[in-house]
mmCIF file of C-alpha atoms in Angstrom:
data_model
loop_
_atom_site.group_PDB
_atom_site.id
_atom_site.type_symbol
_atom_site.label_atom_id
_atom_site.label_comp_id
_atom_site.label_asym_id
_atom_site.label_seq_id
_atom_site.Cartn_x
_atom_site.Cartn_y
_atom_site.Cartn_z
ATOM 1 C CA LEU A 1 -30.757 139.847 -1.980
ATOM 2 C CA ILE A 2 -32.890 137.286 0.211
ATOM 3 C CA ARG A 3 -33.794 138.278 3.884
ATOM 4 C CA VAL A 4 -33.825 135.925 6.495
ATOM 5 C CA TRP A 5 -36.701 137.410 8.924
ATOM 6 C CA GLY A 6 -35.711 137.709 12.465
ATOM 7 C CA GLY A 7 -38.748 136.851 14.073
ATOM 8 C CA GLY A 8 -37.947 132.817 12.681
ATOM 9 C CA LEU A 9 -34.566 130.652 12.352
ATOM 10 C CA ALA A 10 -31.312 130.819 11.534
ATOM 11 C CA GLU A 11 -31.318 129.024 8.124
ATOM 12 C CA ARG A 12 -29.404 125.787 7.678
ATOM 13 C CA PRO A 13 -25.946 125.168 5.606
ATOM 14 C CA GLU A 14 -27.991 123.558 2.745
ATOM 15 C CA PHE A 15 -29.941 126.829 2.018
ATOM 16 C CA TYR A 16 -26.651 129.175 2.080
ATOM 17 C CA ALA A 17 -24.742 126.046 -0.020
ATOM 18 C CA ALA A 18 -27.555 126.346 -3.001
ATOM 19 C CA CYS A 19 -27.175 130.448 -2.624
ATOM 20 C CA ASP A 20 -23.457 129.933 -2.281
ATOM 21 C CA ARG A 21 -23.936 127.598 -6.297
ATOM 22 C CA ARG A 22 -26.785 130.204 -7.806
ATOM 23 C CA GLY A 23 -24.614 133.588 -6.663
ATOM 24 C CA VAL A 24 -27.620 134.279 -4.323
ATOM 25 C CA LEU A 25 -26.986 136.456 -1.346
ATOM 26 C CA VAL A 26 -28.647 136.707 1.767
ATOM 27 C CA MET A 27 -29.651 138.896 4.967
ATOM 28 C CA GLN A 28 -29.493 137.118 8.177
ATOM 29 C CA GLU A 29 -30.958 138.092 10.764
ATOM 30 C CA PHE A 30 -30.630 136.510 14.454
ATOM 31 C CA TRP A 31 -34.332 135.828 16.361
ATOM 32 C CA MET A 32 -35.783 139.227 17.492
ATOM 33 C CA THR A 33 -38.442 141.244 16.714
ATOM 34 C CA GLY A 34 -40.599 144.395 17.698
ATOM 35 C CA ASP A 35 -43.401 142.326 17.577
ATOM 36 C CA ASN A 36 -42.218 140.837 20.773
ATOM 37 C CA ASN A 37 -39.301 142.686 22.180
ATOM 38 C CA GLY A 38 -40.943 145.729 23.106
ATOM 39 C CA ARG A 39 -41.363 147.883 20.524
ATOM 40 C CA TRP A 40 -45.173 145.985 19.898
ATOM 41 C CA ALA A 41 -45.510 144.164 22.946
ATOM 42 C CA GLY A 42 -43.303 142.017 24.404
ATOM 43 C CA ASP A 43 -40.792 143.589 26.999
ATOM 44 C CA TYR A 44 -37.207 145.441 25.913
ATOM 45 C CA SER A 45 -35.444 142.581 28.370
ATOM 46 C CA TRP A 46 -36.448 139.519 26.225
ATOM 47 C CA PRO A 47 -35.593 137.081 25.560
ATOM 48 C CA LEU A 48 -35.546 135.432 29.133
ATOM 49 C CA ASP A 49 -32.691 133.362 28.918
ATOM 50 C CA HIS A 50 -29.625 136.033 27.745
ATOM 51 C CA ASN A 51 -26.952 133.408 28.149
ATOM 52 C CA THR A 52 -29.051 130.445 25.706
ATOM 53 C CA TYR A 53 -29.647 132.567 23.280
ATOM 54 C CA LEU A 54 -26.267 134.405 23.157
ATOM 55 C CA ALA A 55 -25.187 130.616 23.007
ATOM 56 C CA ALA A 56 -27.496 129.755 20.056
ATOM 57 C CA ALA A 57 -26.002 132.799 18.149
ATOM 58 C CA ARG A 58 -22.186 131.567 19.281
ATOM 59 C CA ASP A 59 -23.493 128.142 17.157
ATOM 60 C CA SER A 60 -25.339 129.655 14.144
ATOM 61 C CA VAL A 61 -22.216 132.525 13.520
ATOM 62 C CA LEU A 62 -19.420 129.816 13.243
ATOM 63 C CA MET A 63 -21.922 127.207 11.160
ATOM 64 C CA LEU A 64 -22.680 130.053 8.909
ATOM 65 C CA ARG A 65 -19.814 132.033 8.376
ATOM 66 C CA ARG A 66 -17.952 130.447 5.712
ATOM 67 C CA HIS A 67 -20.835 130.633 3.082
ATOM 68 C CA VAL A 68 -20.204 133.442 1.138
ATOM 69 C CA SER A 69 -23.787 133.972 0.157
ATOM 70 C CA LEU A 70 -24.337 135.774 3.790
ATOM 71 C CA LEU A 71 -23.424 139.528 3.112
ATOM 72 C CA PHE A 72 -24.846 140.019 6.201
ATOM 73 C CA TRP A 73 -25.934 140.160 9.709
ATOM 74 C CA ASN A 74 -28.805 142.200 11.255
ATOM 75 C CA PHE A 75 -29.978 141.584 15.025
ATOM 76 C CA GLY A 76 -33.349 141.666 14.374
ATOM 77 C CA ASN A 77 -36.898 143.125 12.727
ATOM 78 C CA GLU A 78 -37.850 146.277 13.694
ATOM 79 C CA LEU A 79 -35.872 146.673 16.649
ATOM 80 C CA ASP A 80 -36.796 150.472 17.904
ATOM 81 C CA PRO A 81 -35.101 152.196 19.428
ATOM 82 C CA THR A 82 -32.003 150.805 19.178
ATOM 83 C CA SER A 83 -30.407 151.822 22.093
ATOM 84 C CA ARG A 84 -33.001 149.739 24.414
ATOM 85 C CA SER A 85 -33.241 147.129 21.565
ATOM 86 C CA PRO A 86 -32.144 144.750 21.604
ATOM 87 C CA ALA A 87 -30.603 144.614 25.709
ATOM 88 C CA ARG A 88 -27.509 146.161 26.405
ATOM 89 C CA ASP A 89 -25.237 142.352 27.125
ATOM 90 C CA ILE A 90 -27.195 140.887 24.071
ATOM 91 C CA ARG A 91 -26.298 143.213 21.676
ATOM 92 C CA GLY A 92 -22.643 143.763 23.030
ATOM 93 C CA GLY A 93 -22.514 140.025 23.122
ATOM 94 C CA LEU A 94 -23.618 139.425 19.203
ATOM 95 C CA THR A 95 -20.895 142.149 18.338
ATOM 96 C CA ALA A 96 -18.301 140.352 20.353
ATOM 97 C CA LEU A 97 -19.127 137.329 18.558
ATOM 98 C CA LEU A 98 -19.263 138.619 14.535
ATOM 99 C CA ASP A 99 -15.823 140.330 15.554
ATOM 100 C CA ARG A 100 -14.334 137.680 16.865
ATOM 101 C CA PHE A 101 -15.627 134.723 14.212
ATOM 102 C CA HIS A 102 -17.148 136.516 11.561
ATOM 103 C CA ALA A 103 -14.915 140.007 11.273
ATOM 104 C CA ASN A 104 -15.332 140.594 7.144
ATOM 105 C CA ARG A 105 -18.874 140.772 7.562
ATOM 106 C CA PRO A 106 -20.367 143.538 8.259
ATOM 107 C CA TYR A 107 -23.835 144.142 10.398
ATOM 108 C CA THR A 108 -26.684 146.249 11.340
ATOM 109 C CA ALA A 109 -28.786 146.813 14.889
ATOM 110 C CA SER A 110 -32.480 147.039 12.885
ATOM 111 C CA SER A 111 -34.206 146.169 10.318
ATOM 112 C CA MET A 112 -35.745 149.349 10.482
ATOM 113 C CA THR A 113 -36.049 152.604 13.739
ATOM 114 C CA ASN A 114 -39.145 155.033 12.844
ATOM 115 C CA TYR A 115 -38.243 158.075 10.341
ATOM 116 C CA THR A 116 -37.880 160.791 13.899
ATOM 117 C CA HIS A 117 -34.297 158.934 15.134
ATOM 118 C CA TYR A 118 -33.970 157.427 12.110
ATOM 119 C CA ASP A 119 -29.526 156.517 11.787
ATOM 120 C CA PRO A 120 -28.808 154.944 8.173
ATOM 121 C CA GLU A 121 -25.388 153.689 10.688
ATOM 122 C CA THR A 122 -27.684 151.486 12.916
ATOM 123 C CA SER A 123 -30.814 150.706 10.723
ATOM 124 C CA LEU A 124 -31.660 150.131 7.084
ATOM 125 C CA ALA A 125 -34.547 151.608 6.808
ATOM 126 C CA PRO A 126 -36.646 155.222 8.315
ATOM 127 C CA LYS A 127 -40.130 152.873 7.227
ATOM 128 C CA ASP A 128 -41.193 149.537 5.886
ATOM 129 C CA GLY A 129 -42.945 149.216 2.147
ATOM 130 C CA PRO A 130 -45.083 150.059 0.383
ATOM 131 C CA TYR A 131 -46.333 146.462 0.508
ATOM 132 C CA GLY A 132 -48.892 146.989 -2.999
ATOM 133 C CA PHE A 133 -48.387 146.383 -6.382
ATOM 134 C CA LEU A 134 -46.156 148.908 -8.373
ATOM 135 C CA PRO A 135 -45.715 150.131 -11.737
ATOM 136 C CA GLN A 136 -42.210 148.081 -12.942
ATOM 137 C CA SER A 137 -40.655 151.206 -14.010
ATOM 138 C CA SER A 138 -40.669 152.125 -10.296
ATOM 139 C CA TRP A 139 -38.561 149.304 -9.216
ATOM 140 C CA TYR A 140 -35.749 151.139 -11.395
ATOM 141 C CA GLU A 141 -35.687 153.876 -9.104
ATOM 142 C CA PRO A 142 -34.245 154.733 -5.895
ATOM 143 C CA ASN A 143 -36.435 153.799 -3.030
ATOM 144 C CA PRO A 144 -38.804 152.650 -5.311
ATOM 145 C CA GLY A 145 -42.762 153.591 -3.941
ATOM 146 C CA LEU A 146 -41.501 154.658 -0.460
ATOM 147 C CA LEU A 147 -43.242 158.378 1.102
ATOM 148 C CA PHE A 148 -42.266 160.299 3.567
ATOM 149 C CA TRP A 149 -45.600 160.254 6.673
ATOM 150 C CA ASN A 150 -46.597 163.328 4.456
ATOM 151 C CA GLY A 151 -46.933 161.483 1.371
ATOM 152 C CA THR A 152 -44.288 162.939 -0.470
ATOM 153 C CA ARG A 153 -41.814 160.160 -2.480
ATOM 154 C CA ALA A 154 -38.774 159.594 -0.356
ATOM 155 C CA ASP A 155 -36.319 159.002 -3.438
ATOM 156 C CA GLY A 156 -33.762 161.240 -1.758
ATOM 157 C CA LEU A 157 -33.188 159.652 1.144
ATOM 158 C CA THR A 158 -30.373 157.398 1.705
ATOM 159 C CA ILE A 159 -30.796 153.662 2.174
ATOM 160 C CA ALA A 160 -29.049 150.141 1.336
ATOM 161 C CA PHE A 161 -31.735 148.205 1.262
ATOM 162 C CA GLN A 162 -35.207 147.913 2.285
ATOM 163 C CA PRO A 163 -35.799 144.756 3.969
ATOM 164 C CA GLU A 164 -40.394 145.021 3.266
ATOM 165 C CA THR A 165 -40.877 146.147 0.307
ATOM 166 C CA GLY A 166 -43.596 144.692 -2.774
ATOM 167 C CA SER A 167 -46.950 142.170 -3.042
ATOM 168 C CA VAL A 168 -47.372 139.007 -2.178
ATOM 169 C CA SER A 169 -45.616 136.465 -4.518
ATOM 170 C CA THR A 170 -47.299 135.792 -7.603
ATOM 171 C CA PRO A 171 -48.781 132.420 -9.209
ATOM 172 C CA VAL A 172 -46.679 132.013 -12.729
ATOM 173 C CA LEU A 173 -48.936 132.514 -15.972
ATOM 174 C CA GLU A 174 -49.607 128.919 -16.227
ATOM 175 C CA SER A 175 -50.381 128.599 -12.654
ATOM 176 C CA LEU A 176 -52.793 131.911 -12.756
ATOM 177 C CA ARG A 177 -54.356 130.669 -15.978
ATOM 178 C CA ARG A 178 -56.092 127.690 -14.208
ATOM 179 C CA PHE A 179 -58.450 129.820 -11.843
ATOM 180 C CA LEU A 180 -58.991 133.174 -13.697
ATOM 181 C CA SER A 181 -60.639 133.658 -16.297
ATOM 182 C CA GLU A 182 -59.219 135.034 -19.459
ATOM 183 C CA GLU A 183 -60.975 138.898 -19.137
ATOM 184 C CA SER A 184 -59.497 138.780 -15.377
ATOM 185 C CA LEU A 185 -56.261 137.499 -16.381
ATOM 186 C CA ALA A 186 -55.939 140.194 -19.003
ATOM 187 C CA ARG A 187 -56.631 142.935 -15.938
ATOM 188 C CA PHE A 188 -53.854 141.519 -13.354
ATOM 189 C CA PRO A 189 -52.593 142.840 -11.693
ATOM 190 C CA ARG A 190 -53.064 146.072 -10.912
ATOM 191 C CA ASP A 191 -51.890 148.591 -8.376
ATOM 192 C CA SER A 192 -54.060 148.019 -5.348
ATOM 193 C CA ALA A 193 -55.335 145.118 -3.651
ATOM 194 C CA ASN A 194 -58.988 146.002 -4.048
ATOM 195 C CA ASP A 195 -58.244 145.376 -8.061
ATOM 196 C CA VAL A 196 -56.762 142.450 -7.392
ATOM 197 C CA SER A 197 -59.190 141.003 -5.740
ATOM 198 C CA VAL A 198 -61.950 142.109 -8.507
ATOM 199 C CA ALA A 199 -59.322 140.801 -11.219
ATOM 200 C CA ALA A 200 -59.445 137.149 -8.890
ATOM 201 C CA GLY A 201 -63.111 136.903 -9.536
ATOM 202 C CA ASP A 202 -64.137 138.185 -6.029
ATOM 203 C CA ASP A 203 -66.311 141.096 -7.023
ATOM 204 C CA ASP A 204 -70.074 140.734 -6.348
ATOM 205 C CA ASP A 205 -71.274 139.579 -9.658
ATOM 206 C CA ASP A 206 -68.708 136.799 -10.105
ATOM 207 C CA VAL A 207 -70.370 134.937 -7.167
ATOM 208 C CA ASP A 208 -72.780 132.368 -7.439
ATOM 209 C CA ASP A 209 -75.147 133.029 -4.882
ATOM 210 C CA ASP A 210 -75.759 130.055 -3.008
ATOM 211 C CA ASP A 211 -77.979 131.382 -0.537
ATOM 212 C CA ASP A 212 -80.457 132.453 -2.971
ATOM 213 C CA ASP A 213 -80.901 128.803 -4.305
ATOM 214 C CA ASP A 214 -81.190 127.612 -0.857
ATOM 215 C CA ASP A 215 -84.234 129.909 -0.091
ATOM 216 C CA ASP A 216 -85.923 128.884 -3.791
ATOM 217 C CA ASP A 217 -85.743 125.302 -1.728
#
């Protein structure tokens, strides 16, 4: 399942056509994120022009609704609390659009809301992450690597889909061999970002001290 993030765009039909052919499912978000819609910054009333926003949302729904790979819609990234974000008229407008033009697809109000008031009926998860490397076996467990705020495992929590988890993408093995030594490659990856940095040659022992060479000149 690919997530098209709410701070970005509605993907083009060419992208969805490729997903249709290859059997890849997509979670498509509308263009809102808590980063600038009141939760972290900005204002709960944003965007400034609600009519233009809903007109663009209507065009996107009509453009993408025939693609079987579009599994469900989400109103935005980390919109919290959902009672305030999206703004009431935008939430009502998006709901009406989807009920009218794409009624055979479900939708959620937010990708994530705070654990203290998490409701699986309106958001996907109560917490993001983890973002580090995880043992391969953990991906066969419920909610891989997810911890409650007190550090205990959240494997018993009902989450339909964790929208943000895992580390950055790793290059293919052939590419790794071009910039890692055999010793570093054998140690890659580790469970923490620090270990990965060391494995990539960022520790002090592997770095040439150019400043010392300059001092000798």
